[in-house]
Amino acid sequence: SYELTQPPSVSVSPGQTASISCSGDALPKQYAYWYQHKPGQAPVLVIYKDSERPSGIPERFSGSHSGTTVTLTISGVQAEDEADYYCQSADSSETYVFGTGTKVTVL
Amino acid sequence: EVQLVQSGAEVKKPGESLKISCKGAGNSFTNYWIGWVRQMPGKGLEWMGVIYPGDSDARYNPSFQGQVTISADKSITTAYLQWRSLKASDTAMYYCARRLYVSHGFDMWGQGTMVTVSS
């Protein structure tokens, strides 16, 4: 089955930049989406179609795509950004997959 | 405010059946794909399946095909996730989510339904 692979954890100091990668063989042909998931809350879409930011998402969240890897970048990390982050992609037949997830810890 | 409202937490015994729900509002529900996502305790998000309430076209993750049934009633703007015979391994938080209209991300999520299966 198709998989999206993320690093299990990323640690970053406040004000620094966090980068989270997501790798998958089908990514060259598919858009990627990113979610922030905090304990006890529903996931929140923070990036769609590789690099677009939904209304209300801070500008410090950005996304990029190169070949089989997509990257979520959080610039000027704040304490409130501590959460699990998941990438996700899908094909045109409505088959979806989530990445393995990355726990972002703000030191 | 447009939102998805899920049914409340459930505690069931192995072998019992269960149907949980996800209610949306009007065209913001009927004309969008609605997905179901599982999160087992301490684990990541897993896509289970999606349904288009307008015509009840449902697609499943092969890992969940035959284990659950996804359905919808567009007249009451509600989607469902159903089990015929629960197992302890079905213990998880289940989220419904609305897919973006023109791409494959989920922009609106329900609050989640916790399902606990224990003897």
GROMACS .gro file of C-alpha atoms in nm:
model
  226
    1SER     CA    1   0.000   0.000   0.000
    2TYR     CA    2   0.111   0.355  -0.068
    3GLU     CA    3   0.283   0.537   0.217
    4LEU     CA    4   0.389   0.888   0.307
    5THR     CA    5   0.693   0.896   0.534
    6GLN     CA    6   0.761   1.172   0.785
    7PRO     CA    7   1.025   1.208   1.057
    8PRO     CA    8   0.880   1.106   1.394
    9SER     CA    9   0.987   1.423   1.571
   10VAL     CA   10   1.129   1.768   1.522
   11SER     CA   11   1.249   1.995   1.801
   12VAL     CA   12   1.286   2.368   1.760
   13SER     CA   13   1.350   2.671   1.980
   14PRO     CA   14   1.100   2.957   1.982
   15GLY     CA   15   1.162   3.200   1.698
   16GLN     CA   16   1.355   2.946   1.493
   17THR     CA   17   1.242   2.761   1.182
   18ALA     CA   18   1.098   2.410   1.178
   19SER     CA   19   1.096   2.205   0.859
   20ILE     CA   20   0.898   1.883   0.829
   21SER     CA   21   0.948   1.657   0.531
   22CYS     CA   22   0.705   1.410   0.377
   23SER     CA   23   0.818   1.159   0.115
   24GLY     CA   24   0.615   0.940  -0.116
   25ASP     CA   25   0.659   0.788  -0.459
   26ALA     CA   26   0.330   0.928  -0.594
   27LEU     CA   27   0.391   1.284  -0.477
   28PRO     CA   28   0.529   1.402  -0.814
   29LYS     CA   29   0.176   1.348  -0.951
   30GLN     CA   30  -0.031   1.458  -0.651
   31TYR     CA   31  -0.084   1.766  -0.442
   32ALA     CA   32   0.001   1.754  -0.074
   33TYR     CA   33  -0.192   1.886   0.223
   34TRP     CA   34  -0.076   1.952   0.580
   35TYR     CA   35  -0.266   1.934   0.908
   36GLN     CA   36  -0.189   2.052   1.258
   37HIS     CA   37  -0.333   1.828   1.527
   38LYS     CA   38  -0.330   1.923   1.893
   39PRO     CA   39  -0.440   1.688   2.174
   40GLY     CA   40  -0.812   1.694   2.236
   41GLN     CA   41  -0.883   1.896   1.924
   42ALA     CA   42  -0.978   1.819   1.566
   43PRO     CA   43  -0.707   1.845   1.301
   44VAL     CA   44  -0.670   2.178   1.124
   45LEU     CA   45  -0.573   2.220   0.759
   46VAL     CA   46  -0.273   2.454   0.744
   47ILE     CA   47  -0.156   2.405   0.383
   48TYR     CA   48  -0.345   2.283   0.076
   49LYS     CA   49  -0.234   2.212  -0.280
   50ASP     CA   50   0.132   2.203  -0.173
   51SER     CA   51   0.173   2.568  -0.079
   52GLU     CA   52  -0.161   2.744  -0.041
   53ARG     CA   53  -0.261   2.872   0.300
   54PRO     CA   54  -0.626   2.862   0.410
   55SER     CA   55  -0.786   3.175   0.544
   56GLY     CA   56  -0.691   3.233   0.905
   57ILE     CA   57  -0.367   3.035   0.898
   58PRO     CA   58  -0.066   3.248   0.998
   59GLU     CA   59   0.185   3.344   0.731
   60ARG     CA   60   0.462   3.164   0.920
   61PHE     CA   61   0.323   2.839   0.779
   62SER     CA   62   0.442   2.762   0.426
   63GLY     CA   63   0.471   2.459   0.202
   64SER     CA   64   0.688   2.348  -0.086
   65HIS     CA   65   0.707   2.052  -0.322
   66SER     CA   66   1.002   1.900  -0.503
   67GLY     CA   67   0.969   1.566  -0.673
   68THR     CA   68   0.889   1.291  -0.424
   69THR     CA   69   0.917   1.520  -0.120
   70VAL     CA   70   0.697   1.792   0.020
   71THR     CA   71   0.798   2.016   0.308
   72LEU     CA   72   0.608   2.214   0.567
   73THR     CA   73   0.803   2.507   0.706
   74ILE     CA   74   0.710   2.698   1.019
   75SER     CA   75   0.907   3.021   1.037
   76GLY     CA   76   0.943   3.199   1.368
   77VAL     CA   77   0.800   2.907   1.564
   78GLN     CA   78   0.578   2.996   1.858
   79ALA     CA   79   0.492   2.786   2.161
   80GLU     CA   80   0.138   2.743   2.027
   81ASP     CA   81   0.277   2.560   1.723
   82GLU     CA   82   0.364   2.258   1.934
   83ALA     CA   83   0.150   1.981   1.787
   84ASP     CA   84   0.150   1.675   1.565
   85TYR     CA   85   0.167   1.750   1.194
   86TYR     CA   86   0.048   1.521   0.917
   87CYS     CA   87   0.088   1.538   0.543
   88GLN     CA   88  -0.177   1.390   0.317
   89SER     CA   89  -0.225   1.327  -0.051
   90ALA     CA   90  -0.489   1.170  -0.274
   91ASP     CA   91  -0.541   1.048  -0.627
   92SER     CA   92  -0.821   1.126  -0.869
   93SER     CA   93  -1.013   0.811  -0.773
   94GLU     CA   94  -1.071   0.947  -0.422
   95THR     CA   95  -0.806   0.732  -0.255
   96TYR     CA   96  -0.637   0.918   0.028
   97VAL     CA   97  -0.335   0.861   0.248
   98PHE     CA   98  -0.200   1.036   0.554
   99GLY     CA   99   0.165   1.058   0.643
  100THR     CA  100   0.310   0.889   0.950
  101GLY     CA  101   0.302   1.211   1.148
  102THR     CA  102   0.564   1.436   1.306
  103LYS     CA  103   0.559   1.562   1.662
  104VAL     CA  104   0.688   1.917   1.678
  105THR     CA  105   0.829   2.011   2.017
  106VAL     CA  106   0.901   2.375   2.098
  107LEU     CA  107   1.193   2.381   2.339
  108GLU     CA  108  -2.100   2.910   1.123
  109VAL     CA  109  -2.074   2.605   0.902
  110GLN     CA  110  -1.958   2.299   1.094
  111LEU     CA  111  -1.975   1.923   1.124
  112VAL     CA  112  -2.127   1.787   1.443
  113GLN     CA  113  -2.060   1.428   1.538
  114SER     CA  114  -2.252   1.201   1.769
  115GLY     CA  115  -2.132   1.141   2.123
  116ALA     CA  116  -1.885   0.897   2.272
  117GLU     CA  117  -1.977   0.530   2.273
  118VAL     CA  118  -1.882   0.237   2.497
  119LYS     CA  119  -1.964  -0.100   2.347
  120LYS     CA  120  -1.884  -0.466   2.395
  121PRO     CA  121  -1.707  -0.685   2.138
  122GLY     CA  122  -1.952  -0.822   1.886
  123GLU     CA  123  -2.200  -0.536   1.921
  124SER     CA  124  -2.301  -0.316   1.631
  125LEU     CA  125  -2.263   0.061   1.615
  126LYS     CA  126  -2.350   0.351   1.388
  127ILE     CA  127  -2.202   0.695   1.451
  128SER     CA  128  -2.307   1.009   1.274
  129CYS     CA  129  -2.176   1.335   1.134
  130LYS     CA  130  -2.422   1.614   1.063
  131GLY     CA  131  -2.351   1.907   0.836
  132ALA     CA  132  -2.551   2.194   0.696
  133GLY     CA  133  -2.722   2.226   0.358
  134ASN     CA  134  -2.519   2.261   0.040
  135SER     CA  135  -2.197   2.279   0.241
  136PHE     CA  136  -2.256   1.909   0.305
  137THR     CA  137  -2.452   1.760   0.018
  138ASN     CA  138  -2.220   1.884  -0.259
  139TYR     CA  139  -1.894   1.788  -0.090
  140TRP     CA  140  -1.716   1.460  -0.030
  141ILE     CA  141  -1.720   1.365   0.339
  142GLY     CA  142  -1.440   1.150   0.476
  143TRP     CA  143  -1.392   0.940   0.786
  144VAL     CA  144  -1.057   0.926   0.965
  145ARG     CA  145  -0.948   0.697   1.247
  146GLN     CA  146  -0.697   0.771   1.519
  147MET     CA  147  -0.618   0.478   1.744
  148PRO     CA  148  -0.478   0.561   2.090
  149GLY     CA  149  -0.126   0.699   2.058
  150LYS     CA  150  -0.125   0.650   1.680
  151GLY     CA  151  -0.155   0.862   1.368
  152LEU     CA  152  -0.439   0.953   1.138
  153GLU     CA  153  -0.574   0.686   0.901
  154TRP     CA  154  -0.808   0.751   0.612
  155MET     CA  155  -1.100   0.506   0.622
  156GLY     CA  156  -1.317   0.617   0.334
  157VAL     CA  157  -1.519   0.895   0.177
  158ILE     CA  158  -1.875   0.942   0.056
  159TYR     CA  159  -2.046   1.192  -0.170
  160PRO     CA  160  -2.383   1.251  -0.002
  161GLY     CA  161  -2.538   1.381  -0.324
  162ASP     CA  162  -2.546   1.028  -0.470
  163SER     CA  163  -2.401   0.815  -0.186
  164ASP     CA  164  -2.097   0.719  -0.393
  165ALA     CA  165  -1.860   0.570  -0.132
  166ARG     CA  166  -1.492   0.481  -0.163
  167TYR     CA  167  -1.297   0.282   0.093
  168ASN     CA  168  -0.941   0.236   0.209
  169PRO     CA  169  -0.877  -0.131   0.126
  170SER     CA  170  -0.772  -0.181   0.488
  171PHE     CA  171  -1.125  -0.094   0.601
  172GLN     CA  172  -1.327  -0.239   0.312
  173GLY     CA  173  -1.569  -0.495   0.451
  174GLN     CA  174  -1.497  -0.391   0.810
  175VAL     CA  175  -1.712  -0.077   0.811
  176THR     CA  176  -1.992   0.075   0.607
  177ILE     CA  177  -2.005   0.443   0.515
  178SER     CA  178  -2.344   0.585   0.424
  179ALA     CA  179  -2.526   0.916   0.404
  180ASP     CA  180  -2.877   1.059   0.413
  181LYS     CA  181  -2.872   1.383   0.219
  182SER     CA  182  -3.226   1.470   0.329
  183ILE     CA  183  -3.094   1.527   0.680
  184THR     CA  184  -2.737   1.619   0.575
  185THR     CA  185  -2.588   1.338   0.780
  186ALA     CA  186  -2.312   1.087   0.711
  187TYR     CA  187  -2.266   0.764   0.900
  188LEU     CA  188  -1.994   0.516   0.990
  189GLN     CA  189  -2.121   0.173   1.086
  190TRP     CA  190  -1.985  -0.152   1.227
  191ARG     CA  191  -2.176  -0.484   1.232
  192SER     CA  192  -1.951  -0.651   1.488
  193LEU     CA  193  -1.710  -0.442   1.689
  194LYS     CA  194  -1.369  -0.563   1.803
  195ALA     CA  195  -1.148  -0.431   2.079
  196SER     CA  196  -0.913  -0.306   1.807
  197ASP     CA  197  -1.186  -0.066   1.688
  198THR     CA  198  -1.125   0.142   1.999
  199ALA     CA  199  -1.029   0.480   1.859
  200MET     CA  200  -1.128   0.838   1.795
  201TYR     CA  201  -1.319   0.876   1.470
  202TYR     CA  202  -1.338   1.205   1.283
  203CYS     CA  203  -1.553   1.307   0.990
  204ALA     CA  204  -1.419   1.578   0.763
  205ARG     CA  205  -1.537   1.771   0.460
  206ARG     CA  206  -1.319   1.764   0.151
  207LEU     CA  207  -1.234   2.087  -0.024
  208TYR     CA  208  -1.458   2.150  -0.321
  209VAL     CA  209  -1.188   2.147  -0.591
  210SER     CA  210  -0.900   1.960  -0.430
  211HIS     CA  211  -0.836   1.669  -0.198
  212GLY     CA  212  -0.769   1.824   0.139
  213PHE     CA  213  -1.013   1.827   0.429
  214ASP     CA  214  -1.093   2.181   0.535
  215MET     CA  215  -1.361   2.122   0.796
  216TRP     CA  216  -1.357   1.857   1.066
  217GLY     CA  217  -1.604   1.724   1.318
  218GLN     CA  218  -1.514   1.727   1.684
  219GLY     CA  219  -1.454   1.351   1.684
  220THR     CA  220  -1.638   1.053   1.832
  221MET     CA  221  -1.454   0.833   2.078
  222VAL     CA  222  -1.548   0.468   2.046
  223THR     CA  223  -1.439   0.231   2.322
  224VAL     CA  224  -1.486  -0.143   2.276
  225SER     CA  225  -1.427  -0.344   2.589
  226SER     CA  226  -1.569  -0.650   2.754
   0.00000   0.00000   0.00000
